[in-house]
Coordinates of C-alpha atoms in Angstrom, one line a residue:
M1 CA -0.2 0.1 0.2
D2 CA 3.1 2.4 -0.1
D3 CA 1.4 4.0 -3.6
F4 CA -2.1 4.0 -2.0
P5 CA -3.4 7.8 -2.2
F6 CA -4.2 7.8 1.7
M7 CA -4.0 12.0 2.8
T8 CA -6.0 12.4 -0.3
V9 CA -9.1 9.7 0.0
A10 CA -8.8 10.9 4.4
M11 CA -9.9 14.8 1.9
A12 CA -12.1 13.0 0.0
V13 CA -14.2 11.3 1.9
P14 CA -15.6 14.0 4.0
L15 CA -15.8 16.1 0.9
V16 CA -18.4 13.1 -0.4
G17 CA -19.9 12.9 3.4
A18 CA -20.7 16.6 3.5
A19 CA -22.0 16.5 -0.4
L20 CA -24.7 13.7 0.3
A21 CA -25.8 15.4 3.4
G22 CA -26.3 18.4 2.0
L23 CA -28.5 16.6 -1.2
T24 CA -30.4 14.8 1.7
P25 CA -34.3 16.4 1.6
R26 CA -35.0 19.3 3.6
S27 CA -36.8 17.8 6.1
Q28 CA -35.2 14.9 6.8
G29 CA -32.2 16.5 8.9
E30 CA -31.6 14.0 11.2
L31 CA -29.9 11.7 7.3
A32 CA -28.1 14.7 7.9
R33 CA -26.8 13.5 10.5
R34 CA -25.8 10.1 10.3
V35 CA -24.1 10.6 6.9
A36 CA -21.9 13.0 8.3
L37 CA -21.3 11.0 11.1
I38 CA -20.5 7.2 9.0
A39 CA -18.4 9.3 6.8
S40 CA -16.0 11.1 9.9
L41 CA -15.6 7.7 10.8
V42 CA -14.5 6.9 7.7
T43 CA -12.4 9.3 7.5
L44 CA -10.9 8.0 10.7
G45 CA -10.5 4.9 10.3
V46 CA -9.0 5.5 6.9
V47 CA -5.9 7.3 8.8
I48 CA -6.4 4.2 11.8
V49 CA -4.5 2.6 8.4
A50 CA -2.9 5.0 7.3
A51 CA -0.6 5.5 10.7
F52 CA 0.7 1.7 10.4
Q53 CA 2.2 2.3 7.7
F54 CA 4.1 5.4 9.2
E55 CA 7.5 4.6 10.1
P56 CA 8.7 7.8 12.3
N57 CA 11.8 6.7 11.3
G58 CA 11.9 6.3 7.8
S59 CA 12.0 9.4 5.1
R60 CA 11.7 12.7 6.1
F61 CA 8.0 12.9 4.2
Q62 CA 5.6 9.8 4.4
M63 CA 2.6 8.5 1.8
V64 CA 3.7 12.1 -0.7
E65 CA 1.9 12.7 -3.7
N66 CA 2.9 15.0 -6.0
H67 CA 1.3 16.1 -9.2
D68 CA 1.2 18.9 -11.7
W69 CA -2.0 21.7 -10.7
I70 CA -0.3 25.5 -12.6
P71 CA 3.3 24.2 -13.8
E72 CA 3.2 27.3 -15.7
F73 CA 3.3 28.9 -12.0
G74 CA 5.7 26.1 -10.2
V75 CA 2.4 25.4 -8.8
S76 CA 1.4 21.3 -7.6
Y77 CA -0.8 19.0 -6.1
A78 CA 1.7 18.2 -2.8
L79 CA 1.1 15.9 -0.3
G80 CA 2.4 14.3 2.1
V81 CA 2.9 13.9 6.0
D82 CA 6.1 13.7 8.5
G83 CA 5.6 13.1 12.1
I84 CA 4.5 16.2 13.0
G85 CA 1.8 16.7 10.1
F86 CA 0.0 13.0 10.4
T87 CA 0.1 13.5 14.3
M88 CA -2.3 16.6 13.9
V89 CA -3.2 14.8 11.0
L90 CA -4.9 11.6 13.3
L91 CA -6.0 14.3 16.2
T92 CA -8.6 16.4 13.4
A93 CA -10.1 12.4 11.8
A94 CA -10.6 11.7 16.1
L95 CA -12.4 15.0 17.1
M96 CA -14.6 15.3 14.1
P97 CA -17.1 12.6 15.4
I98 CA -16.9 13.6 18.5
L99 CA -18.1 16.8 17.5
L100 CA -20.6 15.6 14.9
L101 CA -22.1 13.6 17.6
A102 CA -22.5 15.9 20.2
S103 CA -23.9 18.8 18.0
W104 CA -26.7 16.2 17.1
R105 CA -28.8 19.1 19.0
D106 CA -26.8 22.1 19.2
L107 CA -29.9 23.3 16.0
D108 CA -33.2 22.0 18.2
E109 CA -32.3 24.2 21.3
G110 CA -30.9 26.5 23.0
E111 CA -29.4 29.5 21.7
H112 CA -28.7 28.5 18.7
A113 CA -31.9 26.0 17.4
Q114 CA -32.9 27.6 13.6
T115 CA -37.2 27.7 13.2
G116 CA -39.0 29.6 10.6
P117 CA -38.2 29.8 7.0
G118 CA -34.8 32.0 7.3
G119 CA -33.4 29.3 9.6
G120 CA -29.7 27.1 8.1
T121 CA -30.5 23.3 7.9
P122 CA -29.3 20.7 9.6
Q123 CA -27.6 19.3 6.3
L124 CA -25.8 22.8 6.0
Y125 CA -24.4 22.2 9.0
V126 CA -23.0 19.1 9.0
S127 CA -21.6 19.5 5.4
M128 CA -20.0 22.6 6.3
M129 CA -17.6 20.5 9.0
L130 CA -17.0 18.3 7.2
V131 CA -15.4 20.8 4.7
L132 CA -13.9 21.8 7.5
E133 CA -12.0 18.7 8.5
A134 CA -10.8 18.0 4.5
M135 CA -9.6 21.4 4.9
A136 CA -8.0 20.8 8.4
I137 CA -6.3 17.5 6.7
G138 CA -5.1 19.0 3.7
Q139 CA -2.9 21.9 5.1
F140 CA -1.3 19.4 7.4
A141 CA -0.1 17.0 5.1
A142 CA 0.4 19.6 2.0
L143 CA 3.7 19.9 1.0
D144 CA 3.3 22.4 -1.8
V145 CA 3.5 26.2 -0.6
F146 CA 0.8 26.7 -2.2
L147 CA -1.7 24.5 -2.4
F148 CA -1.1 25.4 1.7
Y149 CA -2.1 28.5 1.3
V150 CA -4.6 28.3 -0.8
L151 CA -5.9 25.9 1.7
F152 CA -5.9 27.8 4.1
E153 CA -8.0 30.7 3.3
A154 CA -10.4 29.0 1.9
M155 CA -10.4 27.0 5.2
L156 CA -12.2 30.0 6.9
I157 CA -16.1 30.0 4.3
P158 CA -17.1 27.5 6.7
M159 CA -15.7 28.8 9.1
Y160 CA -17.9 31.8 8.7
I161 CA -20.7 30.1 8.1
L162 CA -21.2 28.0 10.5
I163 CA -20.7 31.3 12.9
G164 CA -22.2 33.3 11.2
R165 CA -24.9 31.3 9.6
F166 CA -25.5 29.3 13.6
G167 CA -24.1 31.3 16.5
G168 CA -25.0 33.2 18.6
P169 CA -27.2 36.5 19.3
Q170 CA -23.8 38.7 17.6
R171 CA -23.0 36.4 14.9
Q172 CA -23.0 38.4 12.2
Y173 CA -20.3 40.9 14.1
A174 CA -18.5 37.8 15.1
A175 CA -17.9 36.3 11.7
V176 CA -16.8 39.2 10.1
K177 CA -14.0 39.8 13.2
F178 CA -12.7 35.6 12.4
L179 CA -13.3 37.3 9.1
L180 CA -11.8 40.5 8.8
Y181 CA -8.9 39.1 11.1
N182 CA -7.9 36.1 9.0
L183 CA -8.2 38.3 6.1
L184 CA -5.6 40.3 6.4
G185 CA -3.4 36.9 8.0
G186 CA -3.5 36.2 4.4
L187 CA -3.1 38.6 2.3
L188 CA 0.4 38.9 4.0
M189 CA 1.1 35.3 3.8
L190 CA 0.0 35.9 -0.9
V191 CA 3.4 38.6 -0.3
A192 CA 5.7 36.5 0.7
V193 CA 4.7 33.5 -0.8
V194 CA 4.2 35.2 -4.1
W195 CA 7.9 36.1 -3.4
I196 CA 8.8 32.7 -3.3
N197 CA 8.7 32.7 -7.6
F198 CA 10.6 35.7 -7.7
A199 CA 13.2 34.6 -4.7
G200 CA 13.0 31.0 -5.0
P201 CA 14.3 28.7 -6.9
G202 CA 12.2 28.6 -9.3
G203 CA 11.2 25.1 -12.2
E204 CA 8.3 23.1 -12.0
K205 CA 7.8 22.9 -8.3
A206 CA 8.8 26.5 -7.3
Y207 CA 6.7 25.7 -4.5
Y208 CA 7.5 22.6 -4.0
L209 CA 8.2 21.9 -0.3
P210 CA 11.0 19.7 0.0
N211 CA 13.5 21.8 -2.8
L212 CA 12.3 24.7 -1.0
I213 CA 14.6 24.0 2.2
G214 CA 17.5 24.6 2.4
Y215 CA 17.4 26.7 -0.2
D216 CA 18.5 31.2 0.6
F217 CA 16.5 33.5 0.1
G218 CA 19.5 35.9 1.5
T219 CA 18.8 36.9 4.8
E220 CA 17.4 40.4 4.7
T221 CA 14.7 39.0 2.4
A222 CA 14.4 36.1 4.3
R223 CA 13.2 37.8 7.1
W224 CA 10.7 39.4 5.5
M225 CA 9.3 36.6 3.9
F226 CA 9.5 35.2 7.6
L227 CA 7.3 37.8 9.0
G228 CA 5.1 37.4 6.7
F229 CA 3.9 33.5 7.1
F230 CA 4.1 34.9 11.0
V231 CA 2.2 37.3 11.1
A232 CA -1.2 35.3 9.3
F233 CA -0.4 32.2 11.5
A234 CA 0.2 34.4 14.8
I235 CA -3.0 35.6 14.3
K236 CA -4.7 31.5 13.5
A237 CA -2.8 31.0 16.3
P238 CA -3.8 33.7 18.1
L239 CA -1.2 34.9 20.3
W240 CA -1.4 38.4 21.5
P241 CA -1.9 41.1 20.1
F242 CA -3.2 39.3 17.5
H243 CA -5.6 37.6 19.5
T244 CA -9.0 39.2 20.2
W245 CA -11.2 37.8 17.6
L246 CA -11.5 34.0 19.0
P247 CA -13.0 34.9 22.5
D248 CA -16.3 36.9 20.4
A249 CA -16.0 33.6 18.1
M250 CA -16.1 31.1 20.6
A251 CA -18.1 32.5 22.8
E252 CA -20.7 33.0 19.3
A253 CA -20.1 29.6 18.0
T254 CA -22.1 26.3 18.9
P255 CA -19.4 23.9 21.4
S256 CA -18.6 21.7 18.6
N257 CA -17.4 24.7 16.5
G258 CA -16.2 26.5 19.7
V259 CA -14.1 23.1 19.1
L260 CA -13.8 23.3 15.8
L261 CA -12.3 26.7 16.2
S262 CA -9.5 26.6 19.3
G263 CA -8.4 22.9 18.7
I264 CA -8.5 22.4 14.6
L265 CA -8.9 25.5 12.8
D266 CA -6.4 27.1 14.7
K267 CA -3.7 24.6 15.0
V268 CA -2.7 25.1 11.8
G269 CA -1.3 28.8 12.9
V270 CA 1.3 26.7 15.2
F271 CA 1.9 23.8 12.7
A272 CA 3.0 25.8 9.6
M273 CA 5.0 27.4 12.2
L274 CA 6.7 23.8 12.9
H275 CA 5.5 23.0 9.0
L276 CA 7.2 26.1 7.1
C277 CA 8.5 29.7 9.2
L278 CA 11.3 27.0 11.1
P279 CA 12.1 24.8 7.4
L280 CA 11.8 28.0 5.0
F281 CA 13.8 30.7 6.8
P282 CA 16.3 30.1 9.5
E283 CA 18.1 31.8 9.5
A284 CA 15.2 34.7 10.7
A285 CA 13.5 32.3 12.9
R286 CA 16.5 32.6 15.4
W287 CA 16.9 36.1 14.5
F288 CA 13.5 36.3 15.5
A289 CA 13.3 33.3 17.8
P290 CA 13.2 36.0 21.6
T291 CA 10.6 38.2 20.8
I292 CA 8.3 35.7 20.2
V293 CA 9.0 34.1 22.8
V294 CA 8.1 37.6 24.8
L295 CA 5.0 37.3 23.0
A296 CA 4.1 34.0 23.6
L297 CA 5.1 34.8 27.5
I298 CA 2.8 37.8 27.5
S299 CA -0.3 35.3 25.7
I300 CA 0.2 32.6 28.4
L301 CA 0.1 35.6 31.5
Y302 CA -2.9 37.9 30.0
G303 CA -5.0 35.5 28.9
A304 CA -5.4 33.7 31.9
V305 CA -5.4 36.6 34.0
V306 CA -8.5 38.1 31.7
A307 CA -9.4 34.0 32.1
I308 CA -9.7 35.2 35.9
G309 CA -12.4 37.9 35.8
Q310 CA -14.8 36.7 33.4
V311 CA -18.4 35.9 33.6
D312 CA -18.8 34.1 30.6
L313 CA -18.2 30.5 30.8
K314 CA -17.2 30.4 26.7
R315 CA -15.1 33.4 26.9
L316 CA -13.2 32.0 30.3
I317 CA -12.2 29.0 27.6
A318 CA -11.5 31.0 24.6
Y319 CA -8.8 33.0 26.7
A320 CA -7.8 30.5 28.3
S321 CA -7.1 28.8 24.8
V322 CA -4.9 31.8 24.3
S323 CA -2.9 30.8 27.7
H324 CA -2.1 27.3 25.9
F325 CA -2.1 28.7 22.7
G326 CA 1.2 30.7 24.3
F327 CA 2.4 27.8 25.3
I328 CA 2.8 26.7 22.9
V329 CA 4.5 28.8 20.3
L330 CA 6.7 29.2 23.7
G331 CA 8.1 25.3 22.9
I332 CA 8.9 25.4 19.2
F333 CA 10.6 29.4 19.4
V334 CA 13.0 28.4 22.4
M335 CA 14.2 25.7 19.7
T336 CA 15.0 22.7 22.0
S337 CA 14.3 19.8 21.9
Q338 CA 12.0 19.2 24.9
G339 CA 10.4 22.5 24.2
Q340 CA 9.7 21.3 20.2
T341 CA 8.4 17.4 21.0
G342 CA 6.4 19.5 24.1
A343 CA 4.9 21.4 21.4
T344 CA 3.6 18.8 19.5
L345 CA 2.2 17.3 21.8
Y346 CA 0.4 19.9 24.1
M347 CA -1.8 20.4 20.4
V348 CA -3.1 17.1 20.4
N349 CA -3.5 17.4 24.2
H350 CA -4.7 21.0 24.3
G351 CA -7.8 19.3 21.2
F352 CA -9.0 16.7 23.7
A353 CA -8.9 19.3 27.3
T354 CA -10.4 21.9 25.9
A355 CA -13.0 19.8 23.3
G356 CA -14.2 18.4 26.9
L357 CA -14.4 21.1 28.6
L358 CA -16.2 23.0 25.9
L359 CA -18.4 20.0 25.5
V360 CA -19.4 19.1 29.1
A361 CA -20.3 23.6 29.5
G362 CA -22.1 24.0 26.2
F363 CA -24.2 21.0 28.1
L364 CA -24.7 22.8 30.5
M365 CA -25.2 25.4 29.4
S366 CA -28.3 23.5 27.1
R367 CA -29.5 23.2 30.5
R368 CA -30.3 26.7 31.4
G369 CA -30.2 28.5 28.5
S370 CA -27.4 30.7 29.6
R371 CA -23.7 31.7 28.9
L372 CA -23.6 33.2 32.9
I373 CA -21.8 32.4 34.7
S374 CA -23.2 33.5 37.6
S375 CA -26.4 31.8 36.2
Y376 CA -25.7 28.2 38.1
G377 CA -24.8 27.1 41.2
G378 CA -24.7 24.1 43.4
V379 CA -25.4 22.0 40.0
Q380 CA -22.8 18.9 41.2
K381 CA -26.4 18.1 43.9
V382 CA -28.8 17.7 40.5
A383 CA -26.5 16.2 37.9
P384 CA -23.0 14.7 39.4
V385 CA -22.3 13.3 37.0
L386 CA -22.2 16.8 34.7
A387 CA -19.8 17.6 37.5
G388 CA -17.4 15.3 37.7
T389 CA -17.1 15.8 33.6
F390 CA -16.6 19.3 34.0
L391 CA -14.3 18.8 36.6
F392 CA -12.3 16.3 34.7
A393 CA -11.8 19.1 32.1
G394 CA -11.4 21.2 34.1
L395 CA -8.6 19.7 36.0
A396 CA -7.4 18.2 32.8
N397 CA -7.2 22.6 31.6
L398 CA -4.8 23.5 34.7
S399 CA -2.5 20.3 33.4
L400 CA -3.2 18.5 37.3
P401 CA -1.1 14.8 36.8
G402 CA -1.9 11.6 35.6
L403 CA -3.2 13.6 32.8
A404 CA -2.3 14.0 30.0
P405 CA -2.0 17.7 29.1
F406 CA 0.3 17.9 32.4
V407 CA 3.6 16.0 30.5
S408 CA 3.3 18.5 27.2
E409 CA 3.2 21.7 29.5
F410 CA 5.9 20.2 31.4
M411 CA 8.3 19.4 28.6
V412 CA 8.4 22.9 27.5
L413 CA 8.8 24.4 30.6
L414 CA 11.9 22.6 30.9
G415 CA 12.6 22.8 27.2
T416 CA 12.2 26.5 27.6
F417 CA 14.8 26.2 30.7
T418 CA 17.5 24.8 29.6
R419 CA 17.2 28.3 26.7
Y420 CA 15.6 30.0 28.4
P421 CA 15.8 30.2 32.6
I422 CA 13.8 33.8 33.0
A423 CA 11.8 32.5 30.1
G424 CA 11.1 30.0 32.1
Y425 CA 10.3 31.2 35.9
F426 CA 7.4 33.9 34.0
A427 CA 5.7 30.7 32.1
V428 CA 5.7 28.2 35.3
L429 CA 3.1 32.2 36.8
G430 CA 0.7 31.0 33.6
V431 CA 0.6 27.3 35.8
L432 CA -0.6 28.9 39.0
L433 CA -3.3 31.0 37.5
A434 CA -5.0 28.4 35.5
A435 CA -5.3 26.2 38.7
L436 CA -6.8 30.0 39.6
Y437 CA -9.2 30.9 36.5
V438 CA -10.0 26.5 36.7
L439 CA -10.8 26.1 40.1
I440 CA -12.7 29.5 40.5
A441 CA -14.8 28.1 37.5
Y442 CA -16.3 24.7 38.9
Q443 CA -16.9 26.8 42.7
R444 CA -18.8 29.3 40.8
T445 CA -20.7 26.9 39.0
M446 CA -21.0 23.3 40.2
A447 CA -19.8 24.1 44.4
G448 CA -22.3 25.4 47.0
E449 CA -25.9 25.5 47.1
L450 CA -28.1 25.5 44.4
T451 CA -28.9 28.3 42.7
E452 CA -32.9 29.4 41.6
G453 CA -33.8 27.8 38.7
N454 CA -31.2 24.6 38.1
E455 CA -33.0 22.5 40.7
E456 CA -34.7 21.0 37.9
T457 CA -30.7 20.7 35.6
P458 CA -31.3 16.7 34.2
D459 CA -28.2 14.8 33.9
L460 CA -25.3 14.0 31.3
K461 CA -27.9 11.3 28.8
T462 CA -26.3 8.6 27.2
R463 CA -25.7 10.2 23.8
E464 CA -23.6 13.5 25.9
L465 CA -21.6 10.4 28.1
V466 CA -20.8 8.8 24.5
V467 CA -19.1 12.2 23.6
V468 CA -17.5 12.7 26.7
T469 CA -16.4 8.8 27.2
P470 CA -13.7 8.7 23.8
V471 CA -12.4 12.0 25.3
I472 CA -11.3 10.6 29.2
V473 CA -10.0 7.8 27.7
V474 CA -7.6 10.0 25.9
I475 CA -6.4 11.8 28.5
L476 CA -5.9 10.0 30.8
A477 CA -4.0 7.3 28.0
L478 CA -2.2 10.4 27.4
G479 CA -1.3 11.0 30.7
F480 CA 0.7 8.3 31.4
F481 CA 1.1 7.0 28.5
P482 CA 2.9 9.6 25.7
K483 CA 5.7 7.0 23.5
P484 CA 3.5 6.3 20.9
L485 CA 3.3 10.2 20.2
L486 CA 6.4 10.5 21.2
D487 CA 8.2 7.8 19.4
V488 CA 6.2 9.5 16.2
I489 CA 7.0 13.3 17.3
D490 CA 10.4 12.3 17.8
P491 CA 12.7 12.4 14.6
A492 CA 10.3 15.1 12.9
V493 CA 12.0 18.0 16.1
D494 CA 15.0 16.4 15.8
R495 CA 15.1 17.3 12.3
K496 CA 13.6 21.0 12.8
L497 CA 16.4 21.8 15.1
A498 CA 18.9 20.7 12.7
Q499 CA 17.6 22.8 9.7
V500 CA 17.7 26.0 11.9
E501 CA 21.0 24.9 13.6
R502 CA 20.2 24.4 17.3
V503 CA 21.3 22.1 19.5
D504 CA 20.5 22.0 23.3
P505 CA 22.2 23.7 25.5
A506 CA 23.8 21.1 27.3
P507 CA 22.0 20.8 31.3
E508 CA 24.2 20.1 34.5
H509 CA 22.1 16.8 34.8
P510 CA 21.4 15.6 31.4
A511 CA 17.3 14.8 31.1
G512 CA 17.5 12.5 28.4
T513 CA 16.1 12.6 25.1
P514 CA 11.6 13.9 25.0
A515 CA 10.4 10.6 24.8
S516 CA 12.0 9.9 28.4
V517 CA 11.5 13.2 29.7
A518 CA 8.2 12.4 29.2
Q519 CA 7.8 9.6 30.6
T520 CA 8.4 9.7 34.0
A521 CA 6.6 13.2 34.5
A522 CA 3.6 10.5 33.8
G523 CA 6.0 8.2 36.0
S524 CA 5.8 10.4 38.7
A525 CA 2.5 11.2 38.4
E526 CA 1.1 7.5 38.4
E527 CA 3.6 7.5 41.8
S528 CA 1.4 10.9 43.3
K529 CA -1.7 9.0 42.5

């Protein structure tokens, strides 16, 4: 199966599913949902089969497809994955069935209910989710820079529709703000992409990533091109001060679409920093690294502090994500093996941890119809399972030892301390602030006296339990045994560091490989239990 086009199939299945779901009769919303769920499960199956074909220590890019697309401009349809890209493809495919199942009743109840002839249909809703999945997989696998740019921009369309058509009361404002911010980033990226055609090696494969890696664009040119790419990715991530679109978008989106934003779409930004910025412009990446580390620290602390003061539960989770993305960017640009491996693992762990917290919060809000934290209180007395899963997801987001985010955050901090010790101390403060906003949110919503209006709050239903169970299982599994993923990530990270000509600083007490560090962290967590 070496020549089987796994990545193309993984993109095509959700697109076919989107078309079939969209063609179902308007009165058959339930059928459209089932078609979408089946398509997402088939996509997951394709990616799982591909996982058995992937060799972590094999060729740099695997499952490569390379076909002429617009040869006059040097553009090709080229797909392939390294360990980092394949990890992100797996995250996308694993989350989508969970999100489709979680959103089964999004349009039937609460602030997102669609009524009347102008209301959105389930067909459009699930179709756009599948289209977004296909485009995300394409970006994580794109080996042609121009193809990546096309998908980078096209991905905005389904997300804009999902927010603007199916969001809350301020959905139009949030959707337009989301679109304008990301279009601005895309414009800057387009300038840099066009510049490659003039400053690069040219030829029929002018944008083919393996041909560009190692090419000397010139110091000044490379720095300007790096800046164009990086700002676009920082907006997408989002990194402070480009973050302001995310709280509005997540607050108005349905909980499932909020996970799509933070768990998948935003990951494209941080992934692209590793996939494009570092290998294409290694000298520029080293030159800008100290400044980016400072921006990442501001994101960590700013996001956490603002999250503490939120009265809207969704906005609290959004600002928490800003803080978490600061950790990811920090891990990337400290340019150590522990930092970059931890950052990549953090992308996966954050996807599941945020999915757990936002989906459970969505189940809670659908019962009361309010996003305000003050509307709740004492919920654990009438819905203990709901409260318990909310607490578990919250503890995962504050990186409790034994849960998946702890391993990745520990590695990012370790990698930071080995090169930028002072930055490490500031980053640790972000960990302490995370404990505050999570525990305060739990105390105000679930603990204490039962607030009036919550007396009849039902506990989690069967469908909701089916949604949260795999999320909990993955968080526990990666918390105690992250080695399978780390074995895939480590070789790719080693290649990235070699490209930017960085080696780990020699510690006073050698910490070992990233995999051994993570296993030590997981083992320590197990002993502490």
